GROMACS .gro file of C-alpha atoms in nm:
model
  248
    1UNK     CA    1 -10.479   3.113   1.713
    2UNK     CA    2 -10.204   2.955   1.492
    3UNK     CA    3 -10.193   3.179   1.261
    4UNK     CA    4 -10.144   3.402   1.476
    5UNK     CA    5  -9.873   3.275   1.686
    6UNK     CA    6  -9.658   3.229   1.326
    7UNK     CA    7  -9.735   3.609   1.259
    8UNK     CA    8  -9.561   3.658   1.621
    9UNK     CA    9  -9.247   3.459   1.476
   10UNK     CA   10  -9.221   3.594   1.145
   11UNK     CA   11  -9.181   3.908   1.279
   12UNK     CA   12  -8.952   3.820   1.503
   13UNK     CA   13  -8.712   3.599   1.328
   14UNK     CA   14  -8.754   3.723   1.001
   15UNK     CA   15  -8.742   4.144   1.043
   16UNK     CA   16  -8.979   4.358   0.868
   17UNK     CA   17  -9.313   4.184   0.803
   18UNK     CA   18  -9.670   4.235   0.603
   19UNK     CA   19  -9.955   4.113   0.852
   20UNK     CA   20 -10.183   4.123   0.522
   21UNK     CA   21 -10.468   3.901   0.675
   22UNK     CA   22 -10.808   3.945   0.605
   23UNK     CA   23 -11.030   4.158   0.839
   24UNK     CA   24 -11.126   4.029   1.160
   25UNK     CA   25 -10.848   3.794   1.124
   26UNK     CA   26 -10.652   3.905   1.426
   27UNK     CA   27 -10.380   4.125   1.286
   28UNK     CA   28 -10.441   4.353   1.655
   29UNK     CA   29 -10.362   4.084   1.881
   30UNK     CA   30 -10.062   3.975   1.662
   31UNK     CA   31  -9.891   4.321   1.688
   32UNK     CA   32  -9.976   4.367   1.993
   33UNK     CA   33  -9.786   4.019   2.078
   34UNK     CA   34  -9.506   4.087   1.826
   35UNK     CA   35  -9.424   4.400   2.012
   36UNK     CA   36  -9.429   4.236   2.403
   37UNK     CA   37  -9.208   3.947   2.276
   38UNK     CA   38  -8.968   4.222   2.117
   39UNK     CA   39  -8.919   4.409   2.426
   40UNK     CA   40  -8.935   4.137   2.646
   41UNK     CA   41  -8.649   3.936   2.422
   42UNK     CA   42  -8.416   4.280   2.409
   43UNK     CA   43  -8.513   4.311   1.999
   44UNK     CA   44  -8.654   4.654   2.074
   45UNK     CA   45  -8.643   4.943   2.317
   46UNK     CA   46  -8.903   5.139   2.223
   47UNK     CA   47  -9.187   5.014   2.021
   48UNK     CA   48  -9.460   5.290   1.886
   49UNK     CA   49  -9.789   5.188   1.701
   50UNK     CA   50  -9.977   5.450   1.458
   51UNK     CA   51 -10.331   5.342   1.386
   52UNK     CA   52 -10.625   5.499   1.285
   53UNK     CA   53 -10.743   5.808   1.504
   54UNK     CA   54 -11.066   5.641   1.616
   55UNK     CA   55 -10.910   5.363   1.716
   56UNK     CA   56 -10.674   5.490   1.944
   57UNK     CA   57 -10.883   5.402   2.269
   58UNK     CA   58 -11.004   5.050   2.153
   59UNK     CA   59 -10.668   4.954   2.076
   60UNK     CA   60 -10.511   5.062   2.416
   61UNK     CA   61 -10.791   4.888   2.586
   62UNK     CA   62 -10.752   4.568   2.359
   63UNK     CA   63 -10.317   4.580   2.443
   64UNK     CA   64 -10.467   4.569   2.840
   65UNK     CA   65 -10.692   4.281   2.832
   66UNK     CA   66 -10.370   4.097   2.676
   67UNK     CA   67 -10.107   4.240   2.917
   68UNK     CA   68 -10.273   4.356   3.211
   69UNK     CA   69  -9.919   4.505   3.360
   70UNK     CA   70  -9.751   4.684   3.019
   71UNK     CA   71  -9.661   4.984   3.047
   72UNK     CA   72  -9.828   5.214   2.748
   73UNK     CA   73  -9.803   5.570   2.668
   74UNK     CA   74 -10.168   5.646   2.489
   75UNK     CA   75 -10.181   5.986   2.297
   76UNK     CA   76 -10.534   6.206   2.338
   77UNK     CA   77 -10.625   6.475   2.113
   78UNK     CA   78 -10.510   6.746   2.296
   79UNK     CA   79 -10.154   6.590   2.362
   80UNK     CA   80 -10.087   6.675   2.012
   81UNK     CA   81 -10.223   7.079   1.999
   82UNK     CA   82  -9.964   7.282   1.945
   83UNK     CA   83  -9.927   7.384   2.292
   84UNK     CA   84  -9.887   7.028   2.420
   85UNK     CA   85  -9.732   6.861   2.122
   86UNK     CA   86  -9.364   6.951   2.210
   87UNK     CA   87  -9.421   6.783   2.595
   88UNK     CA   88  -9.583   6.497   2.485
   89UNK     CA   89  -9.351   6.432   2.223
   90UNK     CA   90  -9.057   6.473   2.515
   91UNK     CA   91  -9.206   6.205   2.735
   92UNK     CA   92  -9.193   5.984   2.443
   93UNK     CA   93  -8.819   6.039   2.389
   94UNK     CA   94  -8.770   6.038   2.788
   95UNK     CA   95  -8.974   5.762   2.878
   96UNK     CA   96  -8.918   5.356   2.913
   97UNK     CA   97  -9.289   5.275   2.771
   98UNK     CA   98  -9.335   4.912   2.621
   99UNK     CA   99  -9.489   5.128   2.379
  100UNK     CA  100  -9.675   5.447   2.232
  101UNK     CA  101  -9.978   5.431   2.071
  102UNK     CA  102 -10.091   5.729   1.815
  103UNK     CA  103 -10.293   5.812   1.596
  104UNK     CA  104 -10.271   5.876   1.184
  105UNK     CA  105 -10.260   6.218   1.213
  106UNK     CA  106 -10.045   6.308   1.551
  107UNK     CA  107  -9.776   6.046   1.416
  108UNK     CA  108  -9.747   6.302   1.095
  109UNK     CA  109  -9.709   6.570   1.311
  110UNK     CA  110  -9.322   6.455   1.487
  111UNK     CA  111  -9.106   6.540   1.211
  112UNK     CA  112  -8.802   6.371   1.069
  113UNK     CA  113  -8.500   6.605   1.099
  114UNK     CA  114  -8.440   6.846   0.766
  115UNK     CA  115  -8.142   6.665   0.687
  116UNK     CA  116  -8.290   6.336   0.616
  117UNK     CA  117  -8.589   6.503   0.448
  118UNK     CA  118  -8.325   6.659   0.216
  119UNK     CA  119  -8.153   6.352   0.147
  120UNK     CA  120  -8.478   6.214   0.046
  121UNK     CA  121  -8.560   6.479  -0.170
  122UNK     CA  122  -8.250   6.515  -0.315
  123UNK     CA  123  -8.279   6.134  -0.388
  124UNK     CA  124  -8.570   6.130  -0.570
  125UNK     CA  125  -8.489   6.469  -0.782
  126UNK     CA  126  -8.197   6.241  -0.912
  127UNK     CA  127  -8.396   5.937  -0.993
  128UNK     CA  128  -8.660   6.178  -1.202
  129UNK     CA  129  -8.362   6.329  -1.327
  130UNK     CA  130  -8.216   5.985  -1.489
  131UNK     CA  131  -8.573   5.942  -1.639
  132UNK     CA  132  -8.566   6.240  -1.769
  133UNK     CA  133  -8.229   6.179  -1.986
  134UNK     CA  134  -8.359   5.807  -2.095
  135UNK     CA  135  -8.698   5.959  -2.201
  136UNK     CA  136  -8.522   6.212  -2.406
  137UNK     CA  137  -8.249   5.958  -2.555
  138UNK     CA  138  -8.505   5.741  -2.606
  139UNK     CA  139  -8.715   6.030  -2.819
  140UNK     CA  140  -9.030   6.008  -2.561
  141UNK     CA  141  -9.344   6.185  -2.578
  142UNK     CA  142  -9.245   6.557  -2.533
  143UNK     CA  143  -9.526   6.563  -2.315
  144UNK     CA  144  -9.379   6.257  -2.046
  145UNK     CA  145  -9.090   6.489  -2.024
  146UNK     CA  146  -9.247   6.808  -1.950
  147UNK     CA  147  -9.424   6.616  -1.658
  148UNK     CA  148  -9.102   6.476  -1.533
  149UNK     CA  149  -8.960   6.830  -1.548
  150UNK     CA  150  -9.260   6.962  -1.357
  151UNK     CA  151  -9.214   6.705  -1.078
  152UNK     CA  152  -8.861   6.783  -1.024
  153UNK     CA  153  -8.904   7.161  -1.026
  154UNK     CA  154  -9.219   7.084  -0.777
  155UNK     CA  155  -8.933   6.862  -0.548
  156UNK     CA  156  -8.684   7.177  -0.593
  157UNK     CA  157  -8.943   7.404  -0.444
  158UNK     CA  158  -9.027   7.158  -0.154
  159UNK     CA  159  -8.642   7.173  -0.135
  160UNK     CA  160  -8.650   7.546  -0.047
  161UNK     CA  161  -8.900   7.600   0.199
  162UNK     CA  162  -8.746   7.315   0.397
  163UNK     CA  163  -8.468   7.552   0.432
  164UNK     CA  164  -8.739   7.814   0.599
  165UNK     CA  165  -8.706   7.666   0.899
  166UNK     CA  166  -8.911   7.950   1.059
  167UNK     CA  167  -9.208   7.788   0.969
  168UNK     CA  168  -9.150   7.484   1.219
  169UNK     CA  169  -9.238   7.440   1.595
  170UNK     CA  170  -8.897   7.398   1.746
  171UNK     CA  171  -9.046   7.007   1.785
  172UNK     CA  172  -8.791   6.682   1.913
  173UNK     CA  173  -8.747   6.488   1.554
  174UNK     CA  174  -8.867   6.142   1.535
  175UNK     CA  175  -8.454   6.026   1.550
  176UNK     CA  176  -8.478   6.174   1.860
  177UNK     CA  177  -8.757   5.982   2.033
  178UNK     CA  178  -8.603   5.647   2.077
  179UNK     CA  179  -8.827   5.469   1.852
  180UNK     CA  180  -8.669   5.144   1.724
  181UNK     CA  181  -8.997   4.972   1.628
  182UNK     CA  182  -9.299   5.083   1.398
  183UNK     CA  183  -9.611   4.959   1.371
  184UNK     CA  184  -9.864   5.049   1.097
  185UNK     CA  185 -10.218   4.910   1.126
  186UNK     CA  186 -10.451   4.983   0.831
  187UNK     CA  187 -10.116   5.081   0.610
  188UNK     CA  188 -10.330   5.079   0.329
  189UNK     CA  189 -10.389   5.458   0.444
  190UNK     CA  190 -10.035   5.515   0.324
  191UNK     CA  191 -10.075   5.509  -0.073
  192UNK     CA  192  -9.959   5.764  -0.369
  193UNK     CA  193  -9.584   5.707  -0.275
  194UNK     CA  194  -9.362   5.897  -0.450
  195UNK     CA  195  -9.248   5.658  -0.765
  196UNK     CA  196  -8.975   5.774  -1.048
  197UNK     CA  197  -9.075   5.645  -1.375
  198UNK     CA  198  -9.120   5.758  -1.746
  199UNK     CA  199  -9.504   5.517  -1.708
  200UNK     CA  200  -9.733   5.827  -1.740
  201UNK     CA  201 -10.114   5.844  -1.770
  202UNK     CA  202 -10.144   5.475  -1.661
  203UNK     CA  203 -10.444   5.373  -1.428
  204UNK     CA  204 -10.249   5.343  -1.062
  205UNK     CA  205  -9.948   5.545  -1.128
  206UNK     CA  206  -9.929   5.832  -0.958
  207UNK     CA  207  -9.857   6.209  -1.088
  208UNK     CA  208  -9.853   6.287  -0.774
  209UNK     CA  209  -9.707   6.201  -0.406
  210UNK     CA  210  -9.890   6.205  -0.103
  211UNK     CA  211  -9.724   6.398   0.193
  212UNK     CA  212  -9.825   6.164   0.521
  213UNK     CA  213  -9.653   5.834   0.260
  214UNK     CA  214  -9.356   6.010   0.216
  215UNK     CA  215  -9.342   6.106   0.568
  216UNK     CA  216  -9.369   5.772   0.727
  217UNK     CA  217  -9.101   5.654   0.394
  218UNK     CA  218  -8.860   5.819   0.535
  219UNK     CA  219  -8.914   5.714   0.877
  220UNK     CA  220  -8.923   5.361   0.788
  221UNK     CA  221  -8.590   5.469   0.569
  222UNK     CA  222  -8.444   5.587   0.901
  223UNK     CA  223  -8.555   5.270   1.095
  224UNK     CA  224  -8.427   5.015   0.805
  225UNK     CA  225  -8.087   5.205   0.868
  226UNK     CA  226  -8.137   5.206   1.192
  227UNK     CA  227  -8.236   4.813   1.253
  228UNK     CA  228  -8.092   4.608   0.971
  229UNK     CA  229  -8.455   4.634   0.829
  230UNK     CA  230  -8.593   4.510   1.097
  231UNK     CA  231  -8.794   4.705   1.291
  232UNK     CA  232  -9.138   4.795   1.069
  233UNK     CA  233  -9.473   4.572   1.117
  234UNK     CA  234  -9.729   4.711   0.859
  235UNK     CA  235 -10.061   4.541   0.882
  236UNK     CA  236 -10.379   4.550   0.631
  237UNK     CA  237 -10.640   4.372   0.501
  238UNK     CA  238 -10.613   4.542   0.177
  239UNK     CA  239 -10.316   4.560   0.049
  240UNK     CA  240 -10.372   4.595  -0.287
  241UNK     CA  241 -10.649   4.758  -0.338
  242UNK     CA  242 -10.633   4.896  -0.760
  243UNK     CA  243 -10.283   4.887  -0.896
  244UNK     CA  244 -10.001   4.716  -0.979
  245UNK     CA  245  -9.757   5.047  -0.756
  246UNK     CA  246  -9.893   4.911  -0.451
  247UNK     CA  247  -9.784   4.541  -0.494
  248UNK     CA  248  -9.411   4.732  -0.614
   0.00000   0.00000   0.00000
């Protein structure tokens, strides 16, 4: 469909895109598309898709029935046990796939290497670390502060046991796999981003960050340095769903 086919060259021309059509609109077929036309035109070398778990299968089948002859990695559930997870991961990095499709869940699971995860962290204690000077220059509720200063010493703790890297299955870090090209579908999954701001005990605004967004922030981080910003597709019929963060 048309609207389709201008999805295809948005993405293309234009770097990271929003497919933020309605459902049943066609946002599949578009990525799938988007990502052919990227390998095919040299854009990309490796393109990987996370979508929901249960739709692993149906979207393999659906990337088929468009390109009979591509050549797609498709992850099972026992691919990503921790017994299998390290090989799998490997023939991702070693492999010339026109892409890898995952699930929610397994994509969580290849990590991005400590040091970027520490740069991100270290980031954000900074920005809470401004607020917390403005709120108290600006004599702010005593309480807004004590919340700041519990979210940085929460980010200081996450600091440390990063540095335990015992804990860790000696894994191949998503930097490592190849991956120049993200898709998203149903990114509306990704919500409760990490946010600096003095706004506290407002309807949408987080206390709180969700682990599996601030995973796949810095791995869009690492592809925006990696690309010029132009290797993310994020698709959704929802995407804003019940605050004024998510449109931010």
């Amino acid at each position: 469909r048309k609207h389709q086919i201008n999805a295809v060259a948005r993405g293309l021309y234009r770097g990271n895109t929003l497919l933020a059509h309605e459902v049943g609109a066609g946002k599949t077929y578009a990525m799938i598309a988007l990502a052919m036309e990227k390998r095919w035109l040299g854009l990309c070398s490796k393109n990987l898709v996370n979508v929901p778990n249960h739709i692993i299968q149906q979207f393999a089948a659906d990337w088929l029935r468009l390109y009979t002859g591509a050549n797609i990695l498709v992850s099972t559930k026992k691919d990503f046990e921790k017994k299998n997870r390290r090989k799998f991961v490997a023939r991702i990095a070693t492999g010339d796939y026109d892409a890898v499709i995952l699930g929610h869940s397994q994509f969580e699971k290849i990590p991005i290497s400590i040091e970027r995860q520490e740069r991100l962290i270290r980031d954000q204690i900074f920005e809470i670390s401004i607020c917390i000077e403005q709120a108290k220059e600006n004599d702010g509720e005593n309480l807004t502060i004590k919340q700041l200063e519990r979210l940085k010493k929460s980010l200081e703790t996450r600091m440390e046991k990063l540095n335990d890297r015992s804990r860790k299955d000696d894994v191949i870090t998503f930097e490592e796999t190849g991956v120049d090209n993200l898709f998203v579908d149903e990114a509306h999954s990704y919500k409760n981003l990490f946010l600096a701001t003095k706004m506290r005990n407002v309807g949408g605004v987080a206390q709180t960050d969700a682990q599996k967004s601030s995973d796949l922030f810095a791995k869009c981080r690492y592809l925006d340095e990696r690309t010029g910003s132009k290797g993310i597709t994020f698709a959704t019929g929802t995407p804003i769903s019940n605050s004024m963060v998510e449109l931010y």
